[in-house]
mmCIF file of N, CA and C in Angstrom:
data_model
loop_
_atom_site.group_PDB
_atom_site.id
_atom_site.type_symbol
_atom_site.label_atom_id
_atom_site.label_comp_id
_atom_site.label_asym_id
_atom_site.label_seq_id
_atom_site.Cartn_x
_atom_site.Cartn_y
_atom_site.Cartn_z
ATOM 1 N N MET A 291 18.297 4.848 -115.795
ATOM 2 C CA MET A 291 18.700 5.674 -113.866
ATOM 3 C C MET A 291 19.192 7.351 -115.045
ATOM 4 N N CYS A 292 18.807 8.426 -113.988
ATOM 5 C CA CYS A 292 19.072 9.050 -114.773
ATOM 6 C C CYS A 292 20.809 9.565 -115.393
ATOM 7 N N ARG A 293 21.229 10.452 -115.935
ATOM 8 C CA ARG A 293 22.280 11.330 -116.006
ATOM 9 C C ARG A 293 22.890 11.012 -115.061
ATOM 10 N N GLN A 294 22.313 12.559 -113.966
ATOM 11 C CA GLN A 294 22.934 12.913 -112.363
ATOM 12 C C GLN A 294 23.071 10.814 -111.683
ATOM 13 N N SER A 295 22.138 10.079 -111.927
ATOM 14 C CA SER A 295 22.838 9.392 -110.842
ATOM 15 C C SER A 295 23.965 8.680 -111.393
ATOM 16 N N LEU A 296 24.164 8.376 -112.907
ATOM 17 C CA LEU A 296 25.345 7.572 -113.253
ATOM 18 C C LEU A 296 26.596 8.095 -113.047
ATOM 19 N N ARG A 297 26.459 9.714 -113.141
ATOM 20 C CA ARG A 297 27.452 10.563 -112.996
ATOM 21 C C ARG A 297 28.188 10.305 -111.099
ATOM 22 N N LEU A 298 26.845 9.982 -110.535
ATOM 23 C CA LEU A 298 27.190 10.204 -109.135
ATOM 24 C C LEU A 298 27.904 8.853 -108.889
ATOM 25 N N LEU A 299 27.321 7.473 -109.855
ATOM 26 C CA LEU A 299 28.062 6.601 -109.729
ATOM 27 C C LEU A 299 29.229 5.859 -110.270
ATOM 28 N N GLY A 300 29.838 7.037 -110.595
ATOM 29 C CA GLY A 300 31.311 7.351 -111.545
ATOM 30 C C GLY A 300 30.506 6.815 -113.279
ATOM 31 N N GLY A 301 29.486 7.052 -113.648
ATOM 32 C CA GLY A 301 29.519 6.954 -114.849
ATOM 33 C C GLY A 301 28.972 5.307 -115.250
ATOM 34 N N GLN A 302 29.366 4.580 -114.699
ATOM 35 C CA GLN A 302 29.524 2.742 -114.660
ATOM 36 C C GLN A 302 28.069 2.636 -115.204
ATOM 37 N N GLY A 303 26.741 3.262 -114.393
ATOM 38 C CA GLY A 303 25.501 2.256 -114.950
ATOM 39 C C GLY A 303 25.051 1.471 -113.835
ATOM 40 N N ALA A 304 25.927 0.720 -113.320
ATOM 41 C CA ALA A 304 25.547 0.207 -112.518
ATOM 42 C C ALA A 304 25.534 0.314 -111.004
ATOM 43 N N ILE A 305 24.892 -0.404 -109.946
ATOM 44 C CA ILE A 305 24.825 0.248 -108.597
ATOM 45 C C ILE A 305 25.576 -1.302 -108.143
ATOM 46 N N VAL A 306 26.108 -1.504 -107.281
ATOM 47 C CA VAL A 306 26.655 -1.925 -106.240
ATOM 48 C C VAL A 306 26.281 -1.540 -105.082
ATOM 49 N N ALA A 307 25.819 -2.945 -104.390
ATOM 50 C CA ALA A 307 25.315 -3.245 -103.952
ATOM 51 C C ALA A 307 26.460 -3.087 -102.319
ATOM 52 N N GLN A 308 26.094 -1.943 -101.148
ATOM 53 C CA GLN A 308 26.405 -1.613 -100.143
ATOM 54 C C GLN A 308 26.212 -2.156 -99.192
ATOM 55 N N VAL A 309 27.131 -2.635 -98.373
ATOM 56 C CA VAL A 309 26.777 -3.241 -96.902
ATOM 57 C C VAL A 309 26.413 -2.503 -95.919
ATOM 58 N N LEU A 310 25.348 -2.951 -95.136
ATOM 59 C CA LEU A 310 24.487 -1.536 -94.166
ATOM 60 C C LEU A 310 24.689 -2.670 -92.869
ATOM 61 N N ARG A 311 25.812 -2.115 -91.733
ATOM 62 C CA ARG A 311 25.919 -2.997 -90.509
ATOM 63 C C ARG A 311 25.134 -1.925 -90.014
ATOM 64 N N VAL A 312 24.650 -2.387 -88.350
ATOM 65 C CA VAL A 312 23.743 -1.255 -87.496
ATOM 66 C C VAL A 312 24.383 -2.204 -85.902
ATOM 67 N N ASP A 313 24.545 -1.184 -85.459
ATOM 68 C CA ASP A 313 24.510 -2.140 -83.716
ATOM 69 C C ASP A 313 23.444 -2.037 -83.161
ATOM 70 N N PHE A 314 22.873 -2.185 -82.434
ATOM 71 C CA PHE A 314 21.477 -2.086 -82.251
ATOM 72 C C PHE A 314 21.619 -1.707 -80.711
ATOM 73 N N VAL A 315 23.066 -1.389 -79.751
ATOM 74 C CA VAL A 315 23.409 -1.813 -78.191
ATOM 75 C C VAL A 315 23.802 -0.278 -79.144
ATOM 76 N N ASP A 316 24.776 0.690 -80.013
ATOM 77 C CA ASP A 316 25.363 1.473 -79.851
ATOM 78 C C ASP A 316 23.914 2.473 -80.324
ATOM 79 N N MET A 317 23.032 1.698 -81.467
ATOM 80 C CA MET A 317 21.783 2.768 -81.502
ATOM 81 C C MET A 317 21.285 3.245 -79.626
ATOM 82 N N LYS A 318 21.190 2.322 -79.220
ATOM 83 C CA LYS A 318 19.919 2.280 -78.064
ATOM 84 C C LYS A 318 20.442 3.595 -76.727
ATOM 85 N N MET A 319 22.133 3.217 -77.225
ATOM 86 C CA MET A 319 22.842 3.986 -76.053
ATOM 87 C C MET A 319 22.945 5.640 -76.444
ATOM 88 N N SER A 320 22.851 5.572 -78.272
ATOM 89 C CA SER A 320 22.168 7.115 -78.482
ATOM 90 C C SER A 320 21.440 7.450 -78.009
ATOM 91 N N SER A 321 20.361 6.962 -77.990
ATOM 92 C CA SER A 321 19.189 7.816 -77.999
ATOM 93 C C SER A 321 19.156 7.585 -76.179
ATOM 94 N N ASN A 322 19.249 6.631 -75.689
ATOM 95 C CA ASN A 322 19.561 6.782 -74.671
ATOM 96 C C ASN A 322 20.674 8.060 -73.869
ATOM 97 N N LEU A 323 21.215 8.457 -74.571
ATOM 98 C CA LEU A 323 22.696 9.913 -74.415
ATOM 99 C C LEU A 323 21.090 10.720 -74.813
ATOM 100 N N ILE A 324 20.608 11.001 -76.029
ATOM 101 C CA ILE A 324 20.189 11.806 -75.931
ATOM 102 C C ILE A 324 18.594 12.425 -74.909
ATOM 103 N N ASP A 325 18.513 11.277 -74.991
ATOM 104 C CA ASP A 325 17.735 11.154 -73.606
ATOM 105 C C ASP A 325 18.323 11.828 -72.286
ATOM 106 N N GLY A 326 19.307 11.842 -72.214
ATOM 107 C CA GLY A 326 19.719 11.937 -71.106
ATOM 108 C C GLY A 326 20.318 14.148 -71.473
ATOM 109 N N HIS A 327 20.636 14.350 -72.240
ATOM 110 C CA HIS A 327 20.392 16.343 -72.904
ATOM 111 C C HIS A 327 19.669 16.204 -72.813
ATOM 112 N N ARG A 328 18.897 15.961 -72.711
ATOM 113 C CA ARG A 328 16.467 16.246 -73.360
ATOM 114 C C ARG A 328 16.485 16.640 -71.760
ATOM 115 N N GLU A 329 17.122 15.932 -70.801
ATOM 116 C CA GLU A 329 16.814 15.983 -69.420
ATOM 117 C C GLU A 329 17.786 16.966 -68.591
ATOM 118 N N ASP A 330 18.796 17.303 -69.286
ATOM 119 C CA ASP A 330 20.083 18.581 -68.931
ATOM 120 C C ASP A 330 19.240 19.294 -69.069
ATOM 121 N N LEU A 331 18.941 19.699 -70.393
ATOM 122 C CA LEU A 331 18.451 20.840 -71.619
ATOM 123 C C LEU A 331 17.701 21.436 -70.476
ATOM 124 N N GLN A 332 16.039 20.140 -69.717
ATOM 125 C CA GLN A 332 15.266 21.242 -69.304
ATOM 126 C C GLN A 332 15.262 21.458 -67.900
ATOM 127 N N ALA A 333 16.160 20.762 -66.915
ATOM 128 C CA ALA A 333 16.337 20.657 -66.221
ATOM 129 C C ALA A 333 17.420 22.759 -66.049
ATOM 130 N N ALA A 334 18.173 22.566 -67.103
ATOM 131 C CA ALA A 334 18.871 23.944 -67.266
ATOM 132 C C ALA A 334 17.904 24.384 -67.434
ATOM 133 N N HIS A 335 16.963 24.843 -68.223
ATOM 134 C CA HIS A 335 16.531 25.377 -68.701
ATOM 135 C C HIS A 335 15.391 26.490 -68.045
ATOM 136 N N SER A 336 14.868 25.310 -67.090
ATOM 137 C CA SER A 336 13.886 25.130 -65.976
ATOM 138 C C SER A 336 14.371 26.382 -64.986
ATOM 139 N N ALA A 337 15.183 25.864 -65.013
ATOM 140 C CA ALA A 337 16.494 27.021 -63.449
ATOM 141 C C ALA A 337 16.498 28.487 -64.134
ATOM 142 N N ALA A 338 16.555 27.799 -65.036
ATOM 143 C CA ALA A 338 16.379 29.737 -65.855
ATOM 144 C C ALA A 338 15.774 30.282 -66.120
ATOM 145 N N ASP A 339 14.382 30.023 -65.943
ATOM 146 C CA ASP A 339 12.812 30.484 -66.481
ATOM 147 C C ASP A 339 12.264 30.979 -64.506
ATOM 148 N N ALA A 340 12.780 29.913 -64.050
ATOM 149 C CA ALA A 340 12.952 30.640 -62.465
ATOM 150 C C ALA A 340 13.534 31.396 -61.987
ATOM 151 N N ALA A 341 14.921 31.597 -62.182
ATOM 152 C CA ALA A 341 15.568 33.078 -62.088
ATOM 153 C C ALA A 341 14.812 34.467 -62.760
ATOM 154 N N ILE A 342 14.498 33.728 -63.893
ATOM 155 C CA ILE A 342 13.989 35.234 -64.734
ATOM 156 C C ILE A 342 11.829 35.167 -64.349
ATOM 157 N N GLU A 343 11.812 34.775 -63.602
ATOM 158 C CA GLU A 343 10.382 34.606 -62.854
ATOM 159 C C GLU A 343 10.518 35.155 -61.566
ATOM 160 N N ALA A 344 12.090 34.534 -61.092
ATOM 161 C CA ALA A 344 11.361 35.754 -59.822
ATOM 162 C C ALA A 344 12.432 37.054 -59.946
ATOM 163 N N ALA A 345 13.002 37.508 -60.898
ATOM 164 C CA ALA A 345 13.690 38.584 -61.827
ATOM 165 C C ALA A 345 12.177 39.823 -61.655
ATOM 166 N N GLN A 346 11.429 39.082 -62.531
ATOM 167 C CA GLN A 346 10.237 40.225 -62.699
ATOM 168 C C GLN A 346 9.677 40.817 -62.108
ATOM 169 N N ALA A 347 9.795 40.695 -60.593
ATOM 170 C CA ALA A 347 9.192 40.781 -59.347
ATOM 171 C C ALA A 347 9.516 42.254 -59.593
ATOM 172 N N GLY A 348 10.378 43.030 -59.683
ATOM 173 C CA GLY A 348 10.838 43.949 -59.524
ATOM 174 C C GLY A 348 11.637 44.882 -61.168
ATOM 175 N N TRP A 349 10.527 43.739 -61.840
ATOM 176 C CA TRP A 349 10.481 45.362 -62.934
ATOM 177 C C TRP A 349 9.250 45.823 -63.001
ATOM 178 N N VAL A 350 9.066 47.086 -63.771
ATOM 179 C CA VAL A 350 7.665 46.955 -63.697
ATOM 180 C C VAL A 350 7.874 47.960 -65.273
ATOM 181 N N GLY A 351 6.116 48.009 -65.745
ATOM 182 C CA GLY A 351 5.988 49.153 -66.930
ATOM 183 C C GLY A 351 6.397 47.777 -68.141
ATOM 184 N N GLN A 352 6.719 49.020 -68.911
ATOM 185 C CA GLN A 352 7.660 48.269 -69.915
ATOM 186 C C GLN A 352 8.540 47.060 -70.234
ATOM 187 N N SER A 353 9.256 47.155 -69.387
ATOM 188 C CA SER A 353 10.165 46.573 -69.235
ATOM 189 C C SER A 353 9.690 45.263 -68.437
ATOM 190 N N ALA A 354 8.904 44.679 -67.839
ATOM 191 C CA ALA A 354 8.059 43.748 -67.458
ATOM 192 C C ALA A 354 7.792 43.003 -68.334
ATOM 193 N N LEU A 355 6.907 43.958 -69.193
ATOM 194 C CA LEU A 355 6.385 43.503 -70.551
ATOM 195 C C LEU A 355 7.650 42.609 -71.608
ATOM 196 N N ALA A 356 8.562 43.766 -72.009
ATOM 197 C CA ALA A 356 9.608 43.037 -72.237
ATOM 198 C C ALA A 356 10.071 41.818 -71.772
ATOM 199 N N LEU A 357 9.970 41.899 -70.725
ATOM 200 C CA LEU A 357 10.833 40.539 -70.154
ATOM 201 C C LEU A 357 9.719 39.058 -70.217
ATOM 202 N N GLN A 358 8.804 39.622 -69.670
ATOM 203 C CA GLN A 358 7.820 38.633 -69.423
ATOM 204 C C GLN A 358 7.474 37.874 -71.234
ATOM 205 N N GLU A 359 7.891 38.706 -72.379
ATOM 206 C CA GLU A 359 7.585 38.434 -73.781
ATOM 207 C C GLU A 359 8.859 37.505 -74.069
ATOM 208 N N LYS A 360 10.325 37.653 -73.574
ATOM 209 C CA LYS A 360 11.071 36.546 -73.330
ATOM 210 C C LYS A 360 10.847 35.679 -72.692
ATOM 211 N N LEU A 361 10.570 35.531 -71.673
ATOM 212 C CA LEU A 361 10.788 34.311 -71.042
ATOM 213 C C LEU A 361 9.918 33.534 -72.069
ATOM 214 N N LEU A 362 7.954 33.891 -72.796
ATOM 215 C CA LEU A 362 7.707 32.722 -72.818
ATOM 216 C C LEU A 362 8.055 32.338 -74.570
ATOM 217 N N GLU A 363 8.638 33.482 -74.956
ATOM 218 C CA GLU A 363 10.079 33.478 -76.286
ATOM 219 C C GLU A 363 11.089 31.775 -75.690
ATOM 220 N N LEU A 364 11.805 32.086 -75.116
ATOM 221 C CA LEU A 364 12.717 30.836 -74.050
ATOM 222 C C LEU A 364 12.059 29.671 -74.214
ATOM 223 N N GLN A 365 10.332 29.944 -73.471
ATOM 224 C CA GLN A 365 10.508 28.889 -73.151
ATOM 225 C C GLN A 365 9.727 28.170 -74.215
ATOM 226 N N GLY A 366 9.365 29.058 -75.056
ATOM 227 C CA GLY A 366 9.027 27.839 -77.233
ATOM 228 C C GLY A 366 10.412 27.363 -77.410
ATOM 229 N N VAL A 367 11.071 27.977 -76.908
ATOM 230 C CA VAL A 367 12.480 27.186 -77.441
ATOM 231 C C VAL A 367 12.539 25.978 -77.294
ATOM 232 N N THR A 368 12.472 26.121 -75.421
ATOM 233 C CA THR A 368 12.988 24.711 -74.818
ATOM 234 C C THR A 368 11.739 24.424 -75.469
ATOM 235 N N HIS A 369 10.622 24.178 -75.284
ATOM 236 C CA HIS A 369 9.477 23.341 -75.755
ATOM 237 C C HIS A 369 10.200 22.649 -77.318
ATOM 238 N N HIS A 370 10.531 23.579 -77.949
ATOM 239 C CA HIS A 370 10.741 23.466 -79.341
ATOM 240 C C HIS A 370 11.832 21.861 -79.217
ATOM 241 N N ALA A 371 12.691 22.378 -78.229
ATOM 242 C CA ALA A 371 14.358 21.769 -78.271
ATOM 243 C C ALA A 371 13.869 20.208 -77.543
ATOM 244 N N ASN A 372 12.976 19.888 -77.311
ATOM 245 C CA ASN A 372 12.598 19.566 -75.986
ATOM 246 C C ASN A 372 11.907 18.180 -76.916
ATOM 247 N N ASN A 373 11.101 18.293 -77.842
ATOM 248 C CA ASN A 373 10.131 17.550 -79.170
ATOM 249 C C ASN A 373 11.043 17.130 -80.140
ATOM 250 N N GLU A 374 12.022 18.172 -80.287
ATOM 251 C CA GLU A 374 13.276 17.784 -81.318
ATOM 252 C C GLU A 374 14.317 16.163 -81.153
ATOM 253 N N CYS A 375 14.611 16.360 -79.189
ATOM 254 C CA CYS A 375 15.419 15.307 -78.941
ATOM 255 C C CYS A 375 14.069 14.173 -78.631
ATOM 256 N N ASP A 376 13.175 14.425 -77.929
ATOM 257 C CA ASP A 376 12.297 13.428 -78.582
ATOM 258 C C ASP A 376 12.312 12.359 -79.627
ATOM 259 N N HIS A 377 11.756 13.091 -80.356
ATOM 260 C CA HIS A 377 11.472 13.288 -82.673
ATOM 261 C C HIS A 377 12.910 12.165 -82.213
ATOM 262 N N HIS A 378 13.713 12.598 -81.957
ATOM 263 C CA HIS A 378 15.490 12.025 -82.508
ATOM 264 C C HIS A 378 15.272 10.732 -81.646
ATOM 265 N N SER A 379 15.097 10.562 -80.323
ATOM 266 C CA SER A 379 16.007 9.726 -79.837
ATOM 267 C C SER A 379 14.392 8.257 -80.203
ATOM 268 N N THR A 380 12.931 8.828 -79.893
ATOM 269 C CA THR A 380 12.494 7.684 -80.504
ATOM 270 C C THR A 380 12.463 7.025 -82.349
ATOM 271 N N ALA A 381 13.155 8.148 -82.645
ATOM 272 C CA ALA A 381 13.129 7.628 -83.739
ATOM 273 C C ALA A 381 14.660 6.433 -84.543
ATOM 274 N N ILE A 382 15.273 7.312 -83.548
ATOM 275 C CA ILE A 382 16.649 5.800 -83.863
ATOM 276 C C ILE A 382 16.303 4.137 -82.634
ATOM 277 N N THR A 383 15.203 4.529 -81.375
ATOM 278 C CA THR A 383 14.962 3.323 -80.562
ATOM 279 C C THR A 383 13.976 2.569 -82.132
ATOM 280 N N ALA A 384 13.140 3.544 -82.955
ATOM 281 C CA ALA A 384 12.397 2.645 -83.704
ATOM 282 C C ALA A 384 13.192 2.209 -84.359
ATOM 283 N N ILE A 385 13.984 2.567 -85.514
ATOM 284 C CA ILE A 385 14.771 2.194 -86.289
ATOM 285 C C ILE A 385 15.673 1.231 -85.735
ATOM 286 N N SER A 386 16.695 1.123 -84.911
ATOM 287 C CA SER A 386 17.306 0.010 -84.303
ATOM 288 C C SER A 386 16.643 -1.189 -83.735
ATOM 289 N N ASP A 387 14.727 -0.991 -83.054
ATOM 290 C CA ASP A 387 14.434 -2.117 -83.042
ATOM 291 C C ASP A 387 14.191 -3.226 -84.400
ATOM 292 N N LYS A 388 13.276 -1.992 -85.773
ATOM 293 C CA LYS A 388 12.710 -2.832 -86.719
ATOM 294 C C LYS A 388 14.571 -3.585 -87.343
ATOM 295 N N PHE A 389 15.464 -2.958 -87.346
ATOM 296 C CA PHE A 389 16.781 -3.337 -87.948
ATOM 297 C C PHE A 389 17.147 -5.313 -86.480
ATOM 298 N N GLN A 390 16.922 -4.748 -85.636
ATOM 299 C CA GLN A 390 16.991 -5.857 -84.781
ATOM 300 C C GLN A 390 16.005 -7.091 -85.432
ATOM 301 N N LYS A 391 14.455 -6.868 -85.390
ATOM 302 C CA LYS A 391 13.784 -7.715 -85.930
ATOM 303 C C LYS A 391 14.041 -8.394 -87.155
ATOM 304 N N ILE A 392 14.614 -7.331 -88.367
ATOM 305 C CA ILE A 392 14.711 -8.124 -89.621
ATOM 306 C C ILE A 392 16.189 -8.892 -89.477
ATOM 307 N N ASP A 393 16.967 -8.900 -88.555
ATOM 308 C CA ASP A 393 18.103 -9.331 -88.658
ATOM 309 C C ASP A 393 17.965 -10.626 -88.000
ATOM 310 N N GLU A 394 16.915 -10.608 -86.822
ATOM 311 C CA GLU A 394 16.643 -11.759 -85.868
ATOM 312 C C GLU A 394 15.688 -12.953 -87.436
ATOM 313 N N GLN A 395 15.065 -12.081 -88.199
ATOM 314 C CA GLN A 395 13.798 -13.058 -89.471
ATOM 315 C C GLN A 395 15.096 -13.953 -89.979
ATOM 316 N N GLU A 396 15.945 -12.919 -90.238
ATOM 317 C CA GLU A 396 16.665 -13.368 -91.487
ATOM 318 C C GLU A 396 18.018 -14.182 -90.622
ATOM 319 N N ALA A 397 17.920 -14.600 -89.141
ATOM 320 C CA ALA A 397 18.782 -15.785 -88.810
ATOM 321 C C ALA A 397 17.743 -16.983 -88.999
ATOM 322 N N ILE A 398 16.499 -16.589 -88.103
ATOM 323 C CA ILE A 398 15.907 -17.389 -88.083
ATOM 324 C C ILE A 398 15.234 -18.231 -89.405
ATOM 325 N N GLU A 399 15.489 -17.680 -90.853
ATOM 326 C CA GLU A 399 14.816 -18.194 -92.557
ATOM 327 C C GLU A 399 16.765 -18.651 -92.089
ATOM 328 N N ILE A 400 17.861 -18.436 -91.958
ATOM 329 C CA ILE A 400 19.198 -18.953 -92.116
ATOM 330 C C ILE A 400 18.875 -20.768 -91.696
ATOM 331 N N ILE A 401 18.475 -20.411 -90.490
ATOM 332 C CA ILE A 401 18.141 -21.637 -89.407
ATOM 333 C C ILE A 401 17.280 -22.299 -90.202
ATOM 334 N N ARG A 402 15.949 -22.449 -90.727
ATOM 335 C CA ARG A 402 15.093 -23.021 -90.663
ATOM 336 C C ARG A 402 15.660 -23.953 -92.078
ATOM 337 N N THR A 403 16.482 -23.397 -93.524
ATOM 338 C CA THR A 403 17.108 -22.960 -94.448
ATOM 339 C C THR A 403 17.842 -24.473 -94.372
ATOM 340 N N ARG A 404 18.895 -24.134 -93.319
ATOM 341 C CA ARG A 404 20.230 -25.280 -92.553
ATOM 342 C C ARG A 404 19.669 -26.528 -92.725
ATOM 343 N N ARG A 405 18.813 -26.433 -91.655
ATOM 344 C CA ARG A 405 17.674 -27.784 -90.987
ATOM 345 C C ARG A 405 17.107 -28.381 -91.857
ATOM 346 N N SER A 406 16.841 -27.458 -93.658
ATOM 347 C CA SER A 406 16.010 -28.711 -94.604
ATOM 348 C C SER A 406 16.414 -28.475 -95.028
ATOM 349 N N ILE A 407 18.311 -28.907 -95.052
ATOM 350 C CA ILE A 407 18.876 -29.125 -96.258
ATOM 351 C C ILE A 407 19.165 -30.800 -95.894
#
């Protein structure tokens, strides 16, 4: 173990196991909440895009070009934000599922051990 790690552990040189508690329902609810935010974001940004596109008809020349470039930039931001929300939602669900599976397997092992005694 490096000295930096020892300092982070209070210089004791021993690692104390920490209890990790995972609430699968809370994780699923968090994932669903992120999905809801993504849907709200998409709806709001789609409405804004439509408003910009409707306004473009009255613009000409460099102004019209600048407005079109800005619209494309904003659509890129929307796409990125949607991807980030999707990534986080999917990751939280996958982690929750994995912990739930581990928890279920441990419960099965405890029952098997108890029955074998």
